[in-house]
């Protein structure tokens, strides 16, 4: 009987410990979190020597927000000091108005004059096992030579440069070289398809693309140059393609357009004047998914972004001179921008970059790196932690992890079970865990514990950082002191996005129209009686799949692009490892074959259009989709079906019979 199967599935899923599904419905998740009462105060030893030891920063920020951020900005090197801290004209913020600085100068040059000159800036580990160390002095020379190389290709201040690379030091070098000469980088994650790369290049109007012959992933080669060639074919504005030679992979070099990285830097001077950038000049754009199919280029600027990422790296990770800091993200995401490259380097830290997969050649790869490099701070995503749990504690147990002193988590809500496992098996029950909430748009961490001060609670990102005014509001925008609602930000912060590239209207609509005058995050959250925030996931049509944001529309557009597909609706469903799995309901065009292979074909089509991260976990073929009388697909009902839940209110459906047919069909297909 279909109903029994549904109940069994529900049971199985709720036992999985996966993050609660929260899309459009923050409420059901709240009950599950209410009974999480375990408290983890910082140990006295940790608290004693922590960077932040008391709540003075919170008080300082409460007393005078602008003066507070100005003191943080003053820790950077400015060529010209700002004359006004903040110019706030909703939704347009200008931070450190009139100030001039250079991000590469702050991340590299200022460290080479003193004791950090020969300190490791980047410790790199390639997937096949190769290793490189770049000291700050090495990094200085590499960045300058490449910056001069870019200049020779005609790259100037304000030009956009697309970057599509594996996780090699040259990726960070490329970003810093752009920052040095004032070019705006737009990094595209190497796992994205040629078509996704093309769309991003076209939207940003980049004139140069930096890529590599390939990269390693789980022992196979990512054909980056090949995909870049496919993309560039349709990008008439691209004048030059710079190719870093990562391996010895066969690639085609187009005469006049394509240049090897090593040739470009050959003979270039080690000195390159850092362009004095206005505090509000663009530093980068980074594409992320919104609620429509078209990715948005989030715009970040110079002074505020660097101020915010530099301060938060120090506070949240309790960064010290001798730390070896390892963030497992890819530089193609905001986490890599802010917390592998800019935040750590601005602080003069040693940052680890790893090229490959966590389970290659075996499931202890991260722990091997931690042991070999003596990593002290480790920052990863809940989806990875859930994978570690599944693989079992024997993998970390093979290694000496005693160098670790702090752990972090980012990308999605960390379920308490995963938190406890991380605490026990990686942190030896002594490392504080910082659960950090933020977004591509926020640029910097906004809600997180201060590890020497905050009492942690598994599953809660705890409190907004000093200088951050977050709130939970109801439908009308009124504050909910205790309880669930929408997460908003009431005051501007330095690293906030300055817009969506080329689309000021979308910027207003997306973030500033739901609750006038305040920033709407798109996340649901609950605040408890102690003022702790519990993040509940997205409340719009954005899915968080393995810590990566994808819009349901984006996947739908890719499906509908297939010649056999008439219509598609995509929803997220709770998934044990990935947080959310992608389930697609697809209607095939009349007269098209329903061959069994069509399902694989459709999945492959999505991979080709967007990339592997967007591959649907399940596709349900259906003759019709549930729609309102005005023709709007009711995703809420599809989500209920995919979750195996009792289907909610169907009174607005044009044809209520659709649901019964779909449910039966779904359950048959699942069994
Ligand atoms: C989610 C990643 C709960 C959230 C830095 C947010 C989180 C989206 C957390 C942004 C966290 C990120 N707890 N949810 N600690 N961190 N999220 O732009 O839904 O890739 O809106 O930035 O991830 O994802 P993005």
PDB file of N, CA and C and ligand atoms in Angstrom, residues 288 334-335 409-414 435-441 461 521 523 535 537-538 544 547-549, ligand 1:
ATOM      1  N   UNK A 288      26.390  33.565  -8.354  1.00  0.00           N
ATOM      2  CA  UNK A 288      25.708  32.638  -7.457  1.00  0.00           C
ATOM      3  C   UNK A 288      24.267  32.485  -7.920  1.00  0.00           C
ATOM      4  N   UNK A 334      32.630  31.587  -2.678  1.00  0.00           N
ATOM      5  CA  UNK A 334      32.952  32.742  -1.842  1.00  0.00           C
ATOM      6  C   UNK A 334      33.824  32.325  -0.654  1.00  0.00           C
ATOM      7  N   UNK A 335      33.611  31.129  -0.131  1.00  0.00           N
ATOM      8  CA  UNK A 335      34.414  30.705   1.023  1.00  0.00           C
ATOM      9  C   UNK A 335      35.902  30.713   0.667  1.00  0.00           C
ATOM     10  N   UNK A 409      32.761  25.289  10.464  1.00  0.00           N
ATOM     11  CA  UNK A 409      31.773  24.699   9.567  1.00  0.00           C
ATOM     12  C   UNK A 409      31.049  25.817   8.826  1.00  0.00           C
ATOM     13  N   UNK A 410      30.732  25.582   7.576  1.00  0.00           N
ATOM     14  CA  UNK A 410      30.046  26.597   6.771  1.00  0.00           C
ATOM     15  C   UNK A 410      29.266  25.974   5.631  1.00  0.00           C
ATOM     16  N   UNK A 411      28.218  26.641   5.204  1.00  0.00           N
ATOM     17  CA  UNK A 411      27.540  26.283   3.964  1.00  0.00           C
ATOM     18  C   UNK A 411      26.102  25.859   4.146  1.00  0.00           C
ATOM     19  N   UNK A 412      25.788  25.296   5.284  1.00  0.00           N
ATOM     20  CA  UNK A 412      24.413  24.865   5.534  1.00  0.00           C
ATOM     21  C   UNK A 412      24.309  24.594   7.026  1.00  0.00           C
ATOM     22  N   UNK A 413      23.092  24.403   7.500  1.00  0.00           N
ATOM     23  CA  UNK A 413      22.973  24.118   8.927  1.00  0.00           C
ATOM     24  C   UNK A 413      23.722  22.827   9.256  1.00  0.00           C
ATOM     25  N   UNK A 414      24.453  22.842  10.344  1.00  0.00           N
ATOM     26  CA  UNK A 414      25.135  21.602  10.760  1.00  0.00           C
ATOM     27  C   UNK A 414      24.211  20.922  11.762  1.00  0.00           C
ATOM     28  N   UNK A 435      30.506  27.445  14.034  1.00  0.00           N
ATOM     29  CA  UNK A 435      29.520  27.257  12.968  1.00  0.00           C
ATOM     30  C   UNK A 435      29.276  28.651  12.398  1.00  0.00           C
ATOM     31  N   UNK A 436      29.681  28.862  11.159  1.00  0.00           N
ATOM     32  CA  UNK A 436      29.704  30.219  10.607  1.00  0.00           C
ATOM     33  C   UNK A 436      28.613  30.405   9.569  1.00  0.00           C
ATOM     34  N   UNK A 437      27.709  31.319   9.823  1.00  0.00           N
ATOM     35  CA  UNK A 437      26.660  31.606   8.833  1.00  0.00           C
ATOM     36  C   UNK A 437      27.026  32.857   8.025  1.00  0.00           C
ATOM     37  N   UNK A 438      26.937  32.726   6.741  1.00  0.00           N
ATOM     38  CA  UNK A 438      27.119  33.878   5.855  1.00  0.00           C
ATOM     39  C   UNK A 438      26.747  33.477   4.440  1.00  0.00           C
ATOM     40  N   UNK A 439      26.956  34.369   3.476  1.00  0.00           N
ATOM     41  CA  UNK A 439      26.537  34.135   2.096  1.00  0.00           C
ATOM     42  C   UNK A 439      27.521  34.793   1.118  1.00  0.00           C
ATOM     43  N   UNK A 440      27.432  34.388  -0.130  1.00  0.00           N
ATOM     44  CA  UNK A 440      28.210  35.040  -1.191  1.00  0.00           C
ATOM     45  C   UNK A 440      27.972  36.549  -1.097  1.00  0.00           C
ATOM     46  N   UNK A 441      26.742  36.912  -0.854  1.00  0.00           N
ATOM     47  CA  UNK A 441      26.360  38.318  -0.805  1.00  0.00           C
ATOM     48  C   UNK A 441      26.947  39.053   0.390  1.00  0.00           C
ATOM     49  N   UNK A 461      24.430  28.648  15.026  1.00  0.00           N
ATOM     50  CA  UNK A 461      25.558  29.516  14.640  1.00  0.00           C
ATOM     51  C   UNK A 461      25.779  30.577  15.723  1.00  0.00           C
ATOM     52  N   UNK A 521      17.783  37.936   3.732  1.00  0.00           N
ATOM     53  CA  UNK A 521      18.795  36.919   3.412  1.00  0.00           C
ATOM     54  C   UNK A 521      18.253  35.758   2.576  1.00  0.00           C
ATOM     55  N   UNK A 523      16.902  33.288   4.067  1.00  0.00           N
ATOM     56  CA  UNK A 523      16.971  32.157   4.991  1.00  0.00           C
ATOM     57  C   UNK A 523      15.920  32.279   6.092  1.00  0.00           C
ATOM     58  N   UNK A 535      19.787  28.468  12.251  1.00  0.00           N
ATOM     59  CA  UNK A 535      19.462  28.640  10.836  1.00  0.00           C
ATOM     60  C   UNK A 535      18.642  27.467  10.339  1.00  0.00           C
ATOM     61  N   UNK A 537      17.601  27.090   6.912  1.00  0.00           N
ATOM     62  CA  UNK A 537      17.651  26.830   5.462  1.00  0.00           C
ATOM     63  C   UNK A 537      16.878  27.868   4.667  1.00  0.00           C
ATOM     64  N   UNK A 538      16.865  27.685   3.376  1.00  0.00           N
ATOM     65  CA  UNK A 538      16.286  28.670   2.469  1.00  0.00           C
ATOM     66  C   UNK A 538      14.757  28.684   2.537  1.00  0.00           C
ATOM     67  N   UNK A 544      20.191  24.046  -1.401  1.00  0.00           N
ATOM     68  CA  UNK A 544      21.555  24.006  -0.911  1.00  0.00           C
ATOM     69  C   UNK A 544      22.026  22.557  -1.028  1.00  0.00           C
ATOM     70  N   UNK A 547      26.186  21.937   0.147  1.00  0.00           N
ATOM     71  CA  UNK A 547      26.782  23.226   0.480  1.00  0.00           C
ATOM     72  C   UNK A 547      26.890  24.184  -0.691  1.00  0.00           C
ATOM     73  N   UNK A 548      26.343  23.804  -1.836  1.00  0.00           N
ATOM     74  CA  UNK A 548      26.389  24.705  -2.989  1.00  0.00           C
ATOM     75  C   UNK A 548      24.999  25.157  -3.367  1.00  0.00           C
ATOM     76  N   UNK A 549      24.923  26.426  -3.669  1.00  0.00           N
ATOM     77  CA  UNK A 549      23.613  26.971  -3.974  1.00  0.00           C
ATOM     78  C   UNK A 549      23.227  26.737  -5.420  1.00  0.00           C
TER      79      UNK A 549
HETATM   80  C1  LIG B   1      23.486  28.602   3.826  1.00  0.00           C
HETATM   81  C2  LIG B   1      28.342  30.201   1.598  1.00  0.00           C
HETATM   82  C3  LIG B   1      23.201  27.404   8.056  1.00  0.00           C
HETATM   83  C4  LIG B   1      22.387  29.641   3.952  1.00  0.00           C
HETATM   84  C5  LIG B   1      29.222  30.951   2.601  1.00  0.00           C
HETATM   85  C6  LIG B   1      22.924  30.792   3.131  1.00  0.00           C
HETATM   86  C7  LIG B   1      24.225  28.237   6.189  1.00  0.00           C
HETATM   87  C8  LIG B   1      23.608  30.065   2.005  1.00  0.00           C
HETATM   88  C9  LIG B   1      25.432  28.399   6.908  1.00  0.00           C
HETATM   89  C10 LIG B   1      24.719  30.869   1.383  1.00  0.00           C
HETATM   90  C11 LIG B   1      25.446  27.994   8.282  1.00  0.00           C
HETATM   91  C12 LIG B   1      25.711  29.101   4.879  1.00  0.00           C
HETATM   92  N1  LIG B   1      24.314  27.504   8.806  1.00  0.00           N
HETATM   93  N2  LIG B   1      23.128  27.750   6.773  1.00  0.00           N
HETATM   94  N3  LIG B   1      26.542  28.066   9.043  1.00  0.00           N
HETATM   95  N4  LIG B   1      26.331  28.938   6.065  1.00  0.00           N
HETATM   96  N5  LIG B   1      24.447  28.673   4.931  1.00  0.00           N
HETATM   97  O1  LIG B   1      26.271  31.957  -0.980  1.00  0.00           O
HETATM   98  O2  LIG B   1      21.205  29.128   3.395  1.00  0.00           O
HETATM   99  O3  LIG B   1      27.238  29.624  -1.140  1.00  0.00           O
HETATM  100  O4  LIG B   1      21.923  31.658   2.657  1.00  0.00           O
HETATM  101  O5  LIG B   1      27.697  31.121   0.804  1.00  0.00           O
HETATM  102  O6  LIG B   1      24.140  28.881   2.604  1.00  0.00           O
HETATM  103  O7  LIG B   1      25.441  30.086   0.463  1.00  0.00           O
HETATM  104  P1  LIG B   1      26.679  30.699  -0.314  1.00  0.00           P
END
